[in-house]
GROMACS .gro file of C-alpha atoms in nm:
model
  199
    1MET     CA    1  -3.586   4.115  -5.261
    2LYS     CA    2  -3.273   4.367  -5.390
    3LYS     CA    3  -3.509   4.672  -5.281
    4LEU     CA    4  -3.588   4.530  -4.932
    5LEU     CA    5  -3.205   4.465  -4.886
    6ILE     CA    6  -3.140   4.823  -4.989
    7THR     CA    7  -3.438   4.929  -4.743
    8LEU     CA    8  -3.262   4.764  -4.438
    9VAL     CA    9  -2.929   4.880  -4.515
   10LEU     CA   10  -3.040   5.252  -4.508
   11ILE     CA   11  -3.274   5.219  -4.218
   12PRO     CA   12  -3.005   5.216  -3.946
   13PHE     CA   13  -2.863   5.558  -4.066
   14ILE     CA   14  -3.144   5.766  -4.108
   15GLY     CA   15  -3.185   5.982  -3.807
   16ILE     CA   16  -2.874   5.956  -3.667
   17ALA     CA   17  -2.724   6.305  -3.541
   18GLN     CA   18  -2.385   6.435  -3.588
   19THR     CA   19  -2.093   6.366  -3.342
   20PHE     CA   20  -1.913   6.681  -3.219
   21GLU     CA   21  -1.608   6.674  -3.002
   22ASN     CA   22  -1.349   6.916  -2.878
   23LEU     CA   23  -1.623   7.171  -2.810
   24ASP     CA   24  -1.507   7.472  -2.605
   25TYR     CA   25  -1.850   7.578  -2.497
   26ILE     CA   26  -2.234   7.432  -2.526
   27SER     CA   27  -2.504   7.673  -2.434
   28PRO     CA   28  -2.874   7.572  -2.314
   29PHE     CA   29  -3.137   7.494  -2.513
   30SER     CA   30  -3.344   7.813  -2.585
   31ASN     CA   31  -3.575   7.865  -2.880
   32GLY     CA   32  -3.537   7.517  -2.989
   33VAL     CA   33  -3.152   7.546  -3.033
   34ALA     CA   34  -2.805   7.527  -2.820
   35ALA     CA   35  -2.505   7.720  -2.949
   36ILE     CA   36  -2.199   7.546  -2.953
   37LYS     CA   37  -1.849   7.706  -3.002
   38LYS     CA   38  -1.514   7.517  -3.131
   39GLY     CA   39  -1.227   7.751  -3.112
   40TYR     CA   40  -1.363   8.130  -3.226
   41GLU     CA   41  -1.669   8.007  -3.433
   42TRP     CA   42  -2.012   7.908  -3.303
   43GLY     CA   43  -2.280   7.690  -3.469
   44PHE     CA   44  -2.626   7.604  -3.383
   45ILE     CA   45  -2.764   7.255  -3.317
   46ASP     CA   46  -3.155   7.145  -3.265
   47PRO     CA   47  -3.256   6.881  -3.020
   48GLU     CA   48  -3.172   6.597  -3.210
   49GLY     CA   49  -2.794   6.720  -3.250
   50ASN     CA   50  -2.836   6.826  -3.625
   51LEU     CA   51  -2.608   7.133  -3.693
   52ILE     CA   52  -2.854   7.368  -3.846
   53VAL     CA   53  -2.613   7.660  -3.872
   54ASP     CA   54  -2.297   7.566  -3.958
   55PHE     CA   55  -1.964   7.703  -3.742
   56ARG     CA   56  -1.906   8.075  -3.826
   57ASN     CA   57  -1.709   8.368  -3.709
   58ASP     CA   58  -1.979   8.627  -3.727
   59LEU     CA   59  -2.221   8.533  -3.467
   60VAL     CA   60  -2.275   8.799  -3.225
   61ALA     CA   61  -2.275   8.653  -2.832
   62THR     CA   62  -2.562   8.790  -2.584
   63LYS     CA   63  -2.455   8.840  -2.202
   64THR     CA   64  -2.698   8.614  -1.981
   65ASP     CA   65  -2.691   8.596  -1.639
   66ASN     CA   66  -2.374   8.379  -1.636
   67ALA     CA   67  -2.254   8.339  -1.956
   68SER     CA   68  -2.211   8.511  -2.322
   69TYR     CA   69  -2.318   8.293  -2.620
   70PRO     CA   70  -2.507   8.385  -2.959
   71ILE     CA   71  -2.901   8.315  -2.942
   72PHE     CA   72  -3.199   8.300  -3.138
   73SER     CA   73  -3.477   8.569  -3.032
   74ASN     CA   74  -3.851   8.553  -3.259
   75GLY     CA   75  -3.645   8.333  -3.511
   76LYS     CA   76  -3.322   8.556  -3.583
   77CYS     CA   77  -2.970   8.572  -3.440
   78LEU     CA   78  -2.747   8.884  -3.433
   79ILE     CA   79  -2.438   8.886  -3.666
   80ALA     CA   80  -2.139   9.135  -3.722
   81ASN     CA   81  -1.951   9.207  -4.025
   82GLN     CA   82  -1.625   9.470  -4.031
   83LYS     CA   83  -1.645   9.721  -4.313
   84ASP     CA   84  -1.376   9.997  -4.351
   85GLY     CA   85  -1.282   9.901  -3.981
   86VAL     CA   86  -1.614   9.963  -3.826
   87LEU     CA   87  -1.864   9.618  -3.713
   88TYR     CA   88  -2.202   9.654  -3.871
   89TYR     CA   89  -2.457   9.438  -3.733
   90GLY     CA   90  -2.760   9.241  -3.918
   91TYR     CA   91  -2.949   8.912  -3.846
   92ILE     CA   92  -2.970   8.576  -3.979
   93ASP     CA   93  -3.260   8.306  -3.971
   94LYS     CA   94  -3.213   7.952  -3.821
   95THR     CA   95  -3.114   7.854  -4.146
   96GLY     CA   96  -2.802   8.031  -4.141
   97LYS     CA   97  -2.935   8.290  -4.416
   98THR     CA   98  -2.880   8.665  -4.381
   99VAL     CA   99  -3.242   8.808  -4.360
  100ILE     CA  100  -3.135   9.165  -4.292
  101THR     CA  101  -2.785   9.260  -4.404
  102PRO     CA  102  -2.549   9.415  -4.155
  103GLN     CA  103  -2.601   9.764  -4.190
  104PHE     CA  104  -2.596   9.914  -3.822
  105LEU     CA  105  -2.386  10.037  -3.577
  106ASN     CA  106  -2.551   9.843  -3.287
  107ALA     CA  107  -2.860   9.639  -3.245
  108ASN     CA  108  -3.047   9.442  -3.014
  109ASN     CA  109  -3.210   9.071  -3.024
  110PHE     CA  110  -3.548   9.121  -3.161
  111GLN     CA  111  -3.867   9.094  -2.909
  112TYR     CA  112  -4.223   9.117  -2.987
  113GLY     CA  113  -4.092   9.112  -3.355
  114LYS     CA  114  -3.924   9.405  -3.291
  115ALA     CA  115  -3.564   9.510  -3.249
  116LEU     CA  116  -3.412   9.838  -3.147
  117VAL     CA  117  -3.081   9.929  -3.359
  118LEU     CA  118  -2.855  10.219  -3.427
  119LYS     CA  119  -2.826  10.313  -3.783
  120VAL     CA  120  -2.589  10.583  -3.888
  121GLU     CA  121  -2.672  10.836  -4.185
  122LYS     CA  122  -2.405  11.043  -4.373
  123GLU     CA  123  -2.492  11.412  -4.437
  124THR     CA  124  -2.265  11.652  -4.690
  125ILE     CA  125  -2.255  11.968  -4.555
  126GLY     CA  126  -2.011  12.098  -4.806
  127TYR     CA  127  -1.680  12.044  -5.017
  128ASN     CA  128  -1.343  12.099  -4.932
  129ASP     CA  129  -1.164  12.254  -5.212
  130ILE     CA  130  -0.810  12.185  -5.111
  131PHE     CA  131  -0.852  11.807  -5.047
  132LYS     CA  132  -1.125  11.783  -5.319
  133LYS     CA  133  -1.352  11.604  -5.068
  134ASP     CA  134  -1.707  11.605  -4.914
  135VAL     CA  135  -1.699  11.770  -4.600
  136VAL     CA  136  -1.953  11.555  -4.394
  137ASN     CA  137  -2.143  11.486  -4.094
  138TYR     CA  138  -2.252  11.186  -3.922
  139HIS     CA  139  -2.589  11.158  -3.749
  140TYR     CA  140  -2.676  10.831  -3.540
  141PHE     CA  141  -3.044  10.757  -3.501
  142GLU     CA  142  -3.203  10.478  -3.268
  143LEU     CA  143  -3.465  10.296  -3.440
  144VAL     CA  144  -3.738  10.046  -3.400
  145ILE     CA  145  -3.739   9.810  -3.691
  146ASP     CA  146  -3.964   9.515  -3.810
  147GLU     CA  147  -3.904   9.176  -3.886
  148ASN     CA  148  -3.812   9.267  -4.240
  149GLY     CA  149  -3.577   9.542  -4.125
  150ASN     CA  150  -3.810   9.831  -4.238
  151THR     CA  151  -3.822  10.116  -3.971
  152ILE     CA  152  -4.109  10.175  -3.754
  153ASP     CA  153  -4.039  10.450  -3.566
  154HIS     CA  154  -3.724  10.723  -3.460
  155LEU     CA  155  -3.651  10.708  -3.111
  156THR     CA  156  -3.379  10.940  -3.121
  157GLN     CA  157  -3.117  11.135  -3.295
  158LEU     CA  158  -2.749  11.218  -3.164
  159ALA     CA  159  -2.520  11.399  -3.409
  160ILE     CA  160  -2.196  11.279  -3.401
  161HIS     CA  161  -1.932  11.475  -3.605
  162VAL     CA  162  -1.658  11.209  -3.649
  163SER     CA  163  -1.671  10.874  -3.873
  164PRO     CA  164  -1.751  10.565  -3.691
  165LYS     CA  165  -1.421  10.459  -3.807
  166ASP     CA  166  -1.238  10.738  -3.634
  167LYS     CA  167  -1.374  10.676  -3.309
  168ASP     CA  168  -1.119  10.650  -3.020
  169ASP     CA  169  -1.358  10.398  -2.867
  170LYS     CA  170  -1.418  10.092  -3.086
  171ASN     CA  171  -1.674   9.937  -2.880
  172PRO     CA  172  -2.037  10.019  -3.066
  173PRO     CA  173  -2.255  10.288  -2.958
  174ALA     CA  174  -2.476  10.217  -2.701
  175ILE     CA  175  -2.868  10.189  -2.771
  176THR     CA  176  -3.037  10.363  -2.454
  177SER     CA  177  -3.392  10.287  -2.537
  178LYS     CA  178  -3.573   9.953  -2.479
  179LEU     CA  179  -3.865   9.732  -2.579
  180ILE     CA  180  -4.119   9.697  -2.266
  181SER     CA  181  -4.395   9.557  -2.424
  182GLU     CA  182  -4.516   9.468  -2.769
  183ASN     CA  183  -4.638   9.819  -2.810
  184LEU     CA  184  -4.464  10.015  -2.583
  185VAL     CA  185  -4.068  10.147  -2.569
  186ALA     CA  186  -3.890  10.319  -2.280
  187VAL     CA  187  -3.665  10.599  -2.430
  188LYS     CA  188  -3.378  10.786  -2.218
  189GLY     CA  189  -3.366  11.142  -2.252
  190ASN     CA  190  -3.041  11.329  -2.229
  191ASN     CA  191  -3.126  11.444  -1.871
  192LYS     CA  192  -3.140  11.057  -1.764
  193LYS     CA  193  -3.515  11.069  -1.717
  194TRP     CA  194  -3.737  10.802  -1.916
  195ARG     CA  195  -4.029  10.893  -2.144
  196ILE     CA  196  -4.251  10.629  -2.261
  197LYS     CA  197  -4.360  10.620  -2.614
  198LYS     CA  198  -4.626  10.419  -2.807
  199ILE     CA  199  -4.486  10.226  -3.147
   0.00000   0.00000   0.00000
């Protein structure tokens, strides 16, 4: 009898979703989730109303036709963390776990199991005896990465001779290439013309 009573008491509580109030924005459902905003933080709910990614302030909004909110694409959502005054982009999965550590100066949402990212690499070109510091150049690379963050292909190389944190413009450098199919990427050249590259 005690076992039956405990079962009856628990049944009404199973499957009841959380209630959210005072939300600032609720996105349409896409890829099985909807983004919800409270204050300056975003989270994600599933179609049952369960909070699957808790509210956090590092989710990156994607511009759609008429709004801007975080999205999941190919099971990943963009995040951004600041380090030394510079935003670095990475990805989480639908549990909120970081699956690709923020390390890119800019990054696009995944498509076809791939993403376009902008990675900076530091090259030491000398040593300053007066300031006792290395003299460095920074080179930006547009890359195609796979779902584990591994580089599939180098698309462009732009030599920038200032540190990312010293840029006047605090917006991330633009990614000019675009994925056009599972195996093709369109790369824009310095002459503003496009070339199609197989990846």
